[in-house]
Coordinates of C-alpha atoms and ligand atoms in Angstrom, one line a residue:
T1 CA 15.7 36.8 -18.0
V2 CA 18.7 34.5 -18.4
G3 CA 19.8 35.7 -14.9
T4 CA 16.4 34.9 -13.3
G5 CA 16.3 31.6 -15.1
F6 CA 19.7 30.7 -13.8
L7 CA 18.7 31.8 -10.3
A8 CA 15.5 29.7 -10.5
V9 CA 17.3 26.6 -11.6
T10 CA 20.1 26.9 -9.0
G11 CA 17.5 27.6 -6.4
F12 CA 15.5 24.5 -7.3
V13 CA 18.6 22.3 -7.5
G14 CA 19.8 23.7 -4.1
W15 CA 16.4 23.0 -2.6
V16 CA 16.4 19.4 -3.9
Y17 CA 19.9 18.9 -2.6
Y18 CA 19.0 20.3 0.8
K19 CA 16.0 17.9 1.0
I20 CA 18.1 14.9 0.0
Y21 CA 20.7 15.9 2.5
Q22 CA 18.0 16.1 5.2
E23 CA 16.5 12.7 4.2
S24 CA 19.8 10.9 4.3
H25 CA 21.0 12.1 7.7
P26 CA 19.7 11.1 11.1
I27 CA 18.9 13.9 13.6
E28 CA 19.6 14.3 17.3
Q29 CA 16.5 12.9 19.0
E30 CA 15.0 13.4 22.4
P31 CA 15.4 10.0 24.1
Q32 CA 12.5 8.0 25.3
S33 CA 11.8 8.2 29.0
P34 CA 9.3 6.7 31.5
V35 CA 8.2 10.2 32.7
F36 CA 8.0 13.8 31.5
P37 CA 10.1 16.5 33.4
T38 CA 6.9 17.4 35.2
G39 CA 6.7 13.9 36.7
E40 CA 3.8 12.9 34.5
K41 CA 4.0 9.3 33.1
K42 CA 5.0 9.2 29.4
K43 CA 2.7 6.8 27.6
T44 CA 3.8 4.2 25.1
L45 CA 2.3 4.3 21.7
V46 CA 2.7 1.2 19.6
I47 CA 2.1 1.4 15.9
L48 CA 1.7 -1.8 13.9
G49 CA 2.6 -1.6 10.2
S50 CA 4.8 0.5 7.9
G51 CA 2.4 1.2 5.1
W52 CA 0.0 4.0 4.0
G53 CA -1.6 4.4 7.4
A54 CA 1.3 3.9 9.8
I55 CA 4.0 6.0 8.0
P56 CA 2.0 9.2 7.5
L57 CA 1.0 8.9 11.2
L58 CA 4.6 8.5 12.2
K59 CA 5.7 11.4 10.0
S60 CA 3.2 13.8 11.4
I61 CA 3.0 13.0 15.1
D62 CA 5.2 14.8 17.6
T63 CA 7.2 11.8 18.8
T64 CA 8.4 13.6 21.9
L65 CA 4.9 13.3 23.4
Y66 CA 4.9 9.5 23.5
N67 CA 7.4 6.6 23.7
V68 CA 6.7 5.4 20.2
I69 CA 7.4 1.9 19.0
L70 CA 6.9 0.9 15.4
I71 CA 6.5 -2.8 14.6
S72 CA 6.3 -4.2 11.1
P73 CA 7.8 -7.2 9.3
R74 CA 8.5 -4.9 6.3
N75 CA 11.4 -2.6 7.1
Y76 CA 10.4 -0.1 4.4
F77 CA 7.4 1.9 3.2
L78 CA 6.1 0.9 -0.2
F79 CA 4.6 3.3 -2.6
T80 CA 1.9 0.9 -3.9
P81 CA 0.5 3.1 -6.7
L82 CA 3.6 2.6 -8.8
L83 CA 4.0 -1.1 -7.9
P84 CA 2.3 -2.3 -11.2
S85 CA 5.1 -0.4 -13.1
V86 CA 7.8 -2.5 -11.5
P87 CA 7.5 -5.9 -13.1
T88 CA 8.3 -4.6 -16.6
G89 CA 11.0 -2.3 -15.4
T90 CA 9.2 1.0 -16.1
V91 CA 10.1 1.9 -12.5
D92 CA 12.8 0.3 -10.5
M93 CA 11.8 -1.5 -7.3
K94 CA 14.2 0.5 -5.1
S95 CA 12.8 3.8 -6.4
I96 CA 9.4 3.3 -4.7
I97 CA 10.5 2.1 -1.3
E98 CA 11.7 4.1 1.7
P99 CA 13.6 2.4 4.6
V100 CA 11.7 2.7 7.9
R101 CA 14.8 3.6 9.8
S102 CA 15.4 6.6 7.6
I103 CA 12.0 7.8 8.8
T104 CA 12.3 6.8 12.5
R105 CA 15.8 8.3 12.8
R106 CA 14.5 11.6 11.7
C107 CA 11.6 12.0 14.1
K108 CA 11.9 14.6 16.9
G109 CA 11.7 12.1 19.6
E110 CA 13.3 8.7 19.6
V111 CA 11.3 5.9 17.9
Q112 CA 12.0 2.3 18.4
Y113 CA 11.6 0.0 15.4
L114 CA 11.2 -3.8 15.6
E115 CA 11.3 -5.8 12.4
A116 CA 8.6 -8.2 13.6
E117 CA 5.0 -9.2 13.2
A118 CA 2.3 -8.9 15.8
V119 CA 1.1 -12.5 16.4
D120 CA -1.0 -12.3 19.5
I121 CA -2.6 -9.8 21.9
D122 CA -3.8 -9.6 25.4
P123 CA -6.1 -6.6 25.5
E124 CA -6.8 -6.9 29.2
N125 CA -3.1 -6.5 30.1
N126 CA -2.3 -4.2 27.1
T127 CA 0.3 -6.6 25.9
L128 CA 1.3 -7.8 22.4
K129 CA 3.3 -10.8 21.4
V130 CA 5.5 -10.1 18.5
Q131 CA 7.8 -12.4 16.4
Q132 CA 10.8 -11.5 14.4
S133 CA 10.3 -11.6 10.7
T134 CA 12.8 -12.1 8.0
T135 CA 10.7 -12.2 4.9
V136 CA 7.9 -10.1 3.5
Y137 CA 5.0 -12.1 2.3
S138 CA 1.8 -10.9 0.6
G139 CA -0.1 -13.6 2.4
H140 CA -3.5 -14.8 1.2
S141 CA -6.7 -15.8 2.6
N142 CA -6.0 -19.5 2.9
E143 CA -2.7 -19.2 4.7
D144 CA -1.5 -17.2 7.6
S145 CA 1.4 -14.8 7.2
S146 CA 5.0 -15.7 7.7
A147 CA 5.6 -15.7 11.4
S148 CA 2.6 -17.8 12.5
H149 CA 3.9 -21.0 10.9
L150 CA 7.6 -20.3 10.5
T151 CA 9.8 -20.2 13.6
K152 CA 13.1 -20.6 12.0
S153 CA 14.6 -18.4 9.4
H154 CA 15.6 -20.6 6.5
E155 CA 18.6 -18.5 5.6
H156 CA 20.5 -18.6 8.8
G157 CA 19.1 -21.5 10.8
L158 CA 18.2 -18.7 13.2
D159 CA 15.5 -19.2 15.8
L160 CA 13.2 -16.4 15.3
I161 CA 12.9 -14.2 18.4
T162 CA 9.6 -13.5 20.0
A163 CA 9.0 -10.7 22.5
K164 CA 6.3 -9.2 24.7
V165 CA 5.5 -5.5 24.1
K166 CA 3.4 -3.4 26.5
Y167 CA 1.4 -0.5 25.2
D168 CA -0.8 2.3 26.5
Y169 CA -2.2 3.0 23.1
L170 CA -2.1 0.7 20.2
V171 CA -2.7 1.6 16.5
V172 CA -3.3 -1.3 14.2
A173 CA -2.4 -0.4 10.6
I174 CA -1.5 -3.8 9.3
G175 CA -3.5 -3.5 6.1
A176 CA -5.1 -6.6 4.4
Q177 CA -3.9 -9.5 2.3
P178 CA -4.9 -10.5 -1.2
S179 CA -8.2 -12.3 -1.4
T180 CA -8.5 -15.6 -3.2
F181 CA -12.2 -16.1 -2.5
G182 CA -11.2 -19.4 -1.1
L183 CA -10.6 -20.7 -4.7
P184 CA -8.2 -23.7 -4.6
G185 CA -5.1 -23.3 -6.7
V186 CA -5.0 -19.5 -6.7
A187 CA -2.3 -19.2 -4.0
E188 CA -0.1 -21.9 -5.5
H189 CA -0.3 -20.9 -9.2
S190 CA -0.8 -17.2 -9.4
T191 CA 1.1 -14.1 -8.5
F192 CA -0.4 -11.2 -6.5
V193 CA 0.5 -7.6 -7.1
K194 CA 0.9 -6.6 -3.5
E195 CA 4.6 -6.5 -2.4
V196 CA 7.8 -6.0 -4.3
S197 CA 8.5 -9.7 -4.1
D198 CA 5.4 -10.2 -6.3
S199 CA 6.7 -7.9 -9.0
A200 CA 10.0 -9.7 -9.0
R201 CA 8.2 -12.9 -9.5
I202 CA 6.2 -11.4 -12.4
K203 CA 9.3 -10.1 -14.0
K204 CA 11.0 -13.4 -13.8
S205 CA 8.0 -15.2 -15.2
I206 CA 7.9 -12.8 -18.2
V207 CA 11.5 -13.6 -19.0
D208 CA 11.1 -17.3 -18.5
L209 CA 8.0 -17.6 -20.6
T210 CA 9.2 -15.6 -23.5
E211 CA 12.5 -17.4 -23.6
A212 CA 10.9 -20.8 -23.3
A213 CA 8.4 -20.0 -26.0
N214 CA 11.2 -18.8 -28.2
M215 CA 12.6 -22.4 -28.2
L216 CA 9.3 -23.8 -29.5
P217 CA 8.1 -23.8 -33.1
E218 CA 5.4 -21.4 -34.2
N219 CA 1.9 -22.7 -33.9
D220 CA 3.0 -25.1 -31.2
K221 CA 0.2 -25.5 -28.6
E222 CA 2.6 -25.2 -25.6
R223 CA 4.1 -22.1 -27.1
K224 CA 0.7 -20.6 -27.3
R225 CA 0.0 -21.4 -23.7
L226 CA 3.2 -20.0 -22.4
L227 CA 2.6 -16.8 -24.2
H228 CA -0.8 -16.2 -22.7
I229 CA -0.9 -13.9 -19.6
I230 CA -4.1 -13.7 -17.7
V231 CA -4.8 -10.9 -15.3
C232 CA -7.7 -11.5 -13.0
G233 CA -9.4 -8.4 -11.5
G234 CA -10.5 -5.3 -13.3
G235 CA -9.9 -2.8 -10.6
P236 CA -7.2 -0.1 -11.0
T237 CA -4.4 -2.6 -10.0
G238 CA -5.4 -5.3 -12.5
V239 CA -5.9 -2.7 -15.3
E240 CA -2.6 -1.1 -14.6
A241 CA -0.8 -4.4 -14.5
A242 CA -2.3 -5.4 -17.8
G243 CA -1.5 -2.0 -19.4
E244 CA 2.1 -2.1 -18.2
I245 CA 2.7 -5.6 -19.6
Q246 CA 1.1 -4.7 -22.9
D247 CA 3.4 -1.6 -23.1
Y248 CA 6.4 -3.8 -22.5
I249 CA 5.3 -6.0 -25.4
D250 CA 4.5 -3.2 -27.8
Q251 CA 7.4 -0.8 -26.9
D252 CA 10.3 -3.1 -26.1
L253 CA 9.7 -6.8 -26.8
K254 CA 8.5 -6.1 -30.4
K255 CA 11.9 -4.5 -31.0
W256 CA 14.1 -7.3 -29.5
M257 CA 12.0 -10.5 -29.9
P258 CA 9.4 -9.7 -32.6
E259 CA 8.5 -13.3 -33.2
V260 CA 7.6 -13.9 -29.6
A261 CA 6.1 -10.5 -29.0
H262 CA 3.7 -11.1 -31.9
D263 CA 2.2 -14.1 -30.2
L264 CA 2.1 -12.8 -26.7
R265 CA -1.4 -12.1 -25.5
V266 CA -2.8 -10.4 -22.4
T267 CA -6.3 -11.2 -21.2
L268 CA -8.0 -9.3 -18.4
V269 CA -10.8 -11.2 -16.6
E270 CA -13.4 -9.3 -14.6
S271 CA -16.5 -10.8 -13.0
Q272 CA -18.5 -7.5 -13.1
P273 CA -20.0 -6.2 -16.3
K274 CA -17.3 -3.5 -16.6
V275 CA -13.7 -2.7 -15.5
L276 CA -12.8 0.3 -13.3
H277 CA -16.4 0.3 -12.1
T278 CA -15.9 3.2 -9.6
F279 CA -14.9 5.5 -12.5
S280 CA -17.4 7.4 -14.6
P281 CA -19.0 5.4 -17.5
K282 CA -17.3 7.7 -20.1
L283 CA -13.9 6.6 -18.8
V284 CA -14.8 3.0 -18.6
E285 CA -15.9 3.2 -22.3
Y286 CA -12.6 5.0 -23.1
T287 CA -10.6 2.2 -21.3
N288 CA -12.4 -0.4 -23.3
Q289 CA -11.5 1.4 -26.5
I290 CA -7.8 1.7 -25.5
F291 CA -7.8 -2.0 -24.6
K292 CA -9.2 -2.9 -28.1
D293 CA -6.6 -0.7 -29.8
T294 CA -3.8 -2.2 -27.9
N295 CA -5.0 -5.8 -28.3
I296 CA -5.7 -6.5 -24.6
N297 CA -8.3 -9.1 -24.6
L298 CA -11.1 -8.1 -22.2
M299 CA -13.4 -10.6 -20.7
T300 CA -16.1 -9.0 -18.5
N301 CA -18.9 -10.8 -16.8
T302 CA -16.6 -13.7 -16.5
R303 CA -15.7 -15.5 -13.3
I304 CA -12.7 -17.8 -12.8
T305 CA -14.0 -20.8 -11.0
A306 CA -11.0 -23.1 -10.9
V307 CA -7.3 -22.6 -11.2
D308 CA -4.8 -25.3 -12.3
D309 CA -1.1 -25.0 -12.9
S310 CA -1.5 -24.4 -16.6
Y311 CA -5.2 -23.5 -17.2
V312 CA -8.1 -21.7 -15.5
T313 CA -11.7 -22.6 -15.8
A314 CA -13.8 -19.5 -16.6
W315 CA -17.5 -19.2 -16.5
H316 CA -19.1 -16.6 -18.8
K317 CA -22.2 -15.3 -17.1
D318 CA -23.9 -14.0 -20.3
S319 CA -23.7 -17.2 -22.2
N320 CA -23.7 -19.4 -19.1
K321 CA -20.8 -21.3 -20.8
T322 CA -17.7 -22.7 -19.2
E323 CA -14.4 -22.4 -20.9
V324 CA -11.0 -23.9 -20.1
I325 CA -8.2 -21.3 -20.8
P326 CA -4.5 -22.3 -20.9
Y327 CA -2.1 -19.7 -19.5
G328 CA 1.6 -19.2 -19.0
M329 CA 1.2 -16.7 -16.2
L330 CA -1.7 -15.8 -13.9
I331 CA -1.8 -12.5 -12.1
W332 CA -4.3 -12.2 -9.3
A333 CA -5.5 -8.7 -8.4
T334 CA -9.0 -9.0 -6.9
G335 CA -9.3 -7.3 -3.6
N336 CA -8.7 -7.8 0.1
A337 CA -9.1 -10.4 2.8
T338 CA -8.6 -10.0 6.5
R339 CA -5.2 -10.8 8.0
S340 CA -4.9 -13.4 10.7
F341 CA -3.8 -11.0 13.3
T342 CA -6.8 -8.8 12.7
K343 CA -9.0 -11.9 13.3
I344 CA -7.1 -12.7 16.5
V345 CA -7.8 -9.2 17.8
M346 CA -11.4 -9.4 16.8
S347 CA -11.9 -12.7 18.6
K348 CA -10.7 -11.1 21.9
I349 CA -13.0 -8.0 21.9
D350 CA -16.7 -8.7 22.3
A351 CA -17.9 -5.8 20.2
Q352 CA -15.7 -7.0 17.3
K353 CA -16.9 -10.6 17.3
N354 CA -19.4 -10.0 14.6
A355 CA -17.0 -8.0 12.4
K356 CA -16.1 -9.9 9.3
R357 CA -14.4 -7.7 6.8
G358 CA -12.4 -5.6 9.1
F359 CA -12.3 -3.7 12.5
L360 CA -15.3 -1.7 13.5
V361 CA -14.2 1.7 14.6
D362 CA -15.8 4.9 15.9
E363 CA -15.3 8.5 14.6
H364 CA -11.9 8.6 16.4
L365 CA -10.9 5.4 14.7
R366 CA -11.0 3.7 18.0
L367 CA -12.0 0.1 18.0
K368 CA -15.6 -0.4 19.2
G369 CA -15.4 -2.2 22.5
S370 CA -11.9 -0.9 23.4
E371 CA -10.6 2.1 25.2
N372 CA -7.1 2.2 23.8
I373 CA -6.8 0.3 20.6
Y374 CA -7.2 2.2 17.3
A375 CA -7.2 1.0 13.7
L376 CA -7.0 2.5 10.3
G377 CA -6.7 1.7 6.6
D378 CA -7.3 -1.6 4.9
C379 CA -7.7 -3.6 8.2
T380 CA -10.9 -1.6 9.0
F381 CA -14.4 -1.9 7.6
T382 CA -15.9 1.5 7.2
K383 CA -17.9 3.5 4.7
Y384 CA -14.6 4.5 3.0
P385 CA -12.9 2.5 0.3
P386 CA -9.7 0.5 1.0
T387 CA -7.3 3.0 -0.6
A388 CA -4.0 4.7 0.2
Q389 CA -5.8 8.0 0.0
V390 CA -8.0 7.0 3.0
A391 CA -5.3 5.4 5.0
F392 CA -3.0 8.4 4.5
Q393 CA -5.6 10.8 5.7
Q394 CA -6.5 8.6 8.7
G395 CA -2.8 8.4 9.6
E396 CA -2.5 12.2 9.6
Y397 CA -5.7 12.5 11.5
L398 CA -4.6 10.2 14.2
A399 CA -1.3 12.1 14.6
N400 CA -3.3 15.2 15.3
Y401 CA -5.7 13.3 17.6
F402 CA -2.9 11.8 19.7
E403 CA -1.2 15.1 20.1
K404 CA -4.5 16.6 21.4
L405 CA -5.0 13.6 23.6
Q406 CA -1.6 14.1 25.2
K407 CA -2.2 17.8 25.7
L408 CA -5.4 16.8 27.5
A409 CA -3.6 14.3 29.7
S410 CA -1.0 16.9 30.6
L411 CA -3.7 19.4 31.6
K412 CA -5.4 16.8 33.7
Y413 CA -2.2 15.9 35.4
K414 CA -1.5 19.5 36.1
I415 CA -5.0 20.0 37.6
E416 CA -4.5 17.0 39.8
H417 CA -1.1 17.9 41.1
E418 CA -1.5 21.6 41.6
S419 CA -2.6 22.7 45.0
H420 CA -4.9 25.3 43.6
P421 CA -5.9 24.5 40.1
T422 CA -7.3 27.5 38.4
E423 CA -10.7 27.5 36.9
M424 CA -9.2 28.5 33.6
L425 CA -7.2 25.2 33.5
Q426 CA -10.2 23.2 34.1
H427 CA -12.2 25.1 31.5
R428 CA -9.4 24.4 29.0
A429 CA -9.4 20.7 29.8
E430 CA -13.1 20.4 29.4
K431 CA -13.0 22.3 26.1
L432 CA -10.2 20.2 24.8
E433 CA -12.0 17.0 25.8
T434 CA -15.3 17.9 24.0
K435 CA -13.4 19.2 21.0
L436 CA -11.2 16.2 20.2
P437 CA -11.2 16.0 16.4
K438 CA -13.3 13.5 14.5
F439 CA -12.1 11.8 11.3
T440 CA -13.6 13.2 8.1
Y441 CA -12.5 12.0 4.7
N442 CA -11.7 14.4 1.9
Y443 CA -12.0 12.5 -1.4
M444 CA -9.6 13.9 -4.0
G445 CA -10.4 11.7 -6.9
S446 CA -9.2 8.5 -8.6
L447 CA -6.5 7.9 -11.1
A448 CA -5.5 4.8 -13.2
Y449 CA -3.0 4.1 -15.9
I450 CA -4.5 2.1 -18.7
G451 CA -1.5 1.6 -20.9
S452 CA 0.0 3.1 -24.1
E453 CA 0.7 6.3 -22.3
K454 CA -2.9 7.0 -21.4
A455 CA -4.5 7.4 -18.1
V456 CA -8.0 8.1 -16.7
A457 CA -8.9 10.4 -13.9
D458 CA -12.0 11.2 -12.0
L459 CA -11.3 14.3 -9.9
A460 CA -13.2 16.0 -7.2
W461 CA -11.5 19.2 -6.2
G462 CA -13.7 21.1 -3.9
S463 CA -17.5 21.1 -4.3
W464 CA -17.4 23.2 -7.4
S465 CA -15.6 21.0 -9.8
N466 CA -15.9 17.4 -11.0
V467 CA -13.6 16.6 -13.8
S468 CA -13.2 13.3 -15.5
A469 CA -10.6 13.0 -18.2
G470 CA -8.7 10.4 -20.2
G471 CA -5.8 10.4 -22.6
N472 CA -2.2 11.4 -23.0
L473 CA -2.6 14.7 -21.1
T474 CA -4.1 12.8 -18.3
F475 CA -1.1 10.4 -18.4
L476 CA 1.1 13.4 -17.8
F477 CA -1.1 14.5 -15.0
W478 CA -1.1 10.9 -13.6
R479 CA 2.7 11.0 -13.6
S480 CA 2.9 14.4 -12.0
A481 CA 0.4 13.4 -9.3
Y482 CA 2.2 10.2 -8.4
I483 CA 5.5 12.1 -8.2
Y484 CA 3.8 14.6 -6.0
M485 CA 2.4 11.9 -3.8
C486 CA 5.7 10.1 -3.2
L487 CA 6.6 10.4 0.4
S488 CA 10.3 11.3 -0.1
V489 CA 12.3 13.5 -2.4
K490 CA 14.7 10.5 -2.9
N491 CA 11.8 8.5 -4.4
Q492 CA 10.6 11.4 -6.5
V493 CA 14.0 11.9 -8.0
M494 CA 14.6 8.2 -8.6
V495 CA 11.2 7.6 -10.2
C496 CA 11.8 10.5 -12.6
M497 CA 15.2 9.2 -13.4
D498 CA 13.6 5.8 -14.2
W499 CA 11.1 7.3 -16.5
V500 CA 13.9 9.2 -18.3
K501 CA 16.0 6.0 -18.6
V502 CA 13.1 4.1 -20.1
Y503 CA 12.4 7.0 -22.5
L504 CA 16.0 7.0 -23.7
F505 CA 17.0 3.3 -23.6
G506 CA 13.7 1.3 -23.3
R507 CA 12.9 -1.2 -20.7
D508 CA 15.5 -3.8 -19.7
C509 CA 14.4 -7.4 -20.2
S510 CA 17.5 -9.1 -18.8
R511 CA 17.3 -11.4 -15.8
E512 CA 18.1 -10.1 -12.4
Ligands
FAD1 P1 -0.6 -1.3 4.0 O1 -0.1 -0.1 3.3 O2 -0.8 -2.6 3.3 O3 0.4 -1.5 5.2 C1 0.3 -2.6 6.1 C2 1.6 -2.8 6.8 O4 1.4 -3.6 7.9 C3 2.7 -3.3 6.0 O5 3.9 -2.6 6.3 C4 2.8 -4.8 6.5 O6 4.1 -5.3 6.3 C5 2.5 -4.6 8.0 N1 2.0 -5.8 8.6 C6 1.3 -6.8 8.1 N2 1.0 -7.7 9.1 C7 1.5 -7.2 10.3 C8 1.5 -7.7 11.6 N3 0.9 -8.8 12.0 N4 2.1 -6.9 12.5 C9 2.7 -5.8 12.2 N5 2.7 -5.3 10.9 C10 2.1 -6.0 10.0 N6 -4.6 3.2 -3.2 C11 -4.8 4.4 -3.7 O7 -5.4 5.3 -3.0 N7 -4.3 4.8 -4.9 C12 -3.7 3.9 -5.7 O8 -3.2 4.3 -6.8 C13 -3.4 2.6 -5.2 N8 -2.7 1.7 -6.0 C14 -2.5 0.5 -5.5 C15 -1.7 -0.4 -6.2 C16 -1.4 -1.6 -5.7 C17 -0.6 -2.6 -6.5 C18 -1.9 -2.0 -4.4 C19 -1.6 -3.4 -3.9 C20 -2.7 -1.2 -3.7 C21 -3.0 0.1 -4.2 N9 -3.7 1.0 -3.5 C22 -3.9 2.3 -3.9 C23 -4.3 0.6 -2.2 C24 -3.4 1.0 -1.0 O9 -2.1 0.6 -1.2 C25 -3.9 0.5 0.3 O10 -5.2 0.9 0.5 C26 -3.1 1.0 1.4 O11 -1.8 0.5 1.3 C27 -3.7 0.7 2.8 O12 -2.8 1.1 3.8 P2 -2.6 0.3 5.2 O13 -1.7 1.1 6.0 O14 -3.9 0.0 5.7 O15 -2.0 -1.0 4.7
MG2 MG1 0.0 1.1 7.5

């Protein structure tokens, strides 16, 4: 048994080593070309985005079938489910991102990547206008994203380059931006939980606030304000952010700055009657209990109606009373708004003009009113929720769909160019055309971390089981599931190492 154990361990380590080797080395790629060897024109497939929709699409599609161009201002994929763990240092920022080029350089066929943002489109002439981008912004509903109002990069005095890009097929996977409900002050005074730059900001705020408060006497009003963190939004992201910060307070800060940790308070504000409202009532109740135990102050049925630099105005629906609440840091995690490029595309396609919350797509994820533009993920408005789970499945679906579409095109080309096309060929083409796959969503369940090493899970595995669970075991499951879902072995290894590091040495609260 010692022998088999040894074999198993070496086998596993060898496999991990092989995967890591694979991931860190580019492969020889078939170059892009205007035509296939048969003479058929090779079409250009442009993919916008490098998130949960675009990257799984790119990873699954046979890139020798199209000239693929990927365009995104963010030159890495971000594993969003673990982003709330980053501000407190439970997980390191670099552990949950994967460079785009380490993906594009390992596709079978050459893929071009442009670090740019789509800023305009001419659907009649199948042309995009893109602009170089040097910063990743979360963006928000009152302000357009980076490129539309910046034409110079501040760092280098560089004029940002724009370019025209032609496409035969376009896939829009640009996601959404944080919604502020048009509330003034939110964008200026709060931090979102959307991009890694947001977590860096939260981390810096936590250090600043605790150190500033430390210089003030106990019972000081300003000290109290500084040590109040408000999280707005009771969905999984807000709950996880609050839970992680409370963990940091309880598990680390209490050891190293007990006086400050004692006064630090986290409040979660939710406008609905309950948090995590898509989870089963039992789990919502469980979450409430854990929040009570860990001292997270929960305000449900409460709406923030105004935001100032040091206080928010909150309206309690039940008592119809308004309260002014001072805060040191405000974290805004309340859902999605449409990006400006999405609105631009909508304004140019008649069938999309009435769409408000996202693109309207058919069962092939093709934009209604367009022949060759597709969209998926958070930039669409469908019966599916705006989750990574949906975007991922849509990305994989589109990879399969585009492969079939190209097969069909090749068949048709053959039929046209052969002097005596056989009936069999025509039959095959017809069959392929009527059998182009349609998107179906396979819901696997929902998971959320709620703090103090506890998680909640609503699982739907097959039609026969429907499990909902909460607690420490679920936390282990949550961790395993997220490791499993990471898109690269590098990320899997690094996240595990981060967890071990925190287990051994605690979280690091020094400045970066
Ligand atoms: P995104 O992943 O947001 O990708 C959009 C991409 O487009 C980005 O690369 C962006 O840089 C790029 N882009 C933006 N504008 C342009 C432009 N003009 N031109 C070109 N490119 C552009 N979902 C789950 O299922 N489970 C979870 O546990 C979970 N946790 C989450 C935690 C957090 C903190 C957050 C923020 C989200 C979480 N989600 C989760 C939701 C999930 O991340 C989104 O639903 C998912 O990312 C949507 O994928 P997408 O491809 O549509 O958009
Ligand atoms: Mg995407």
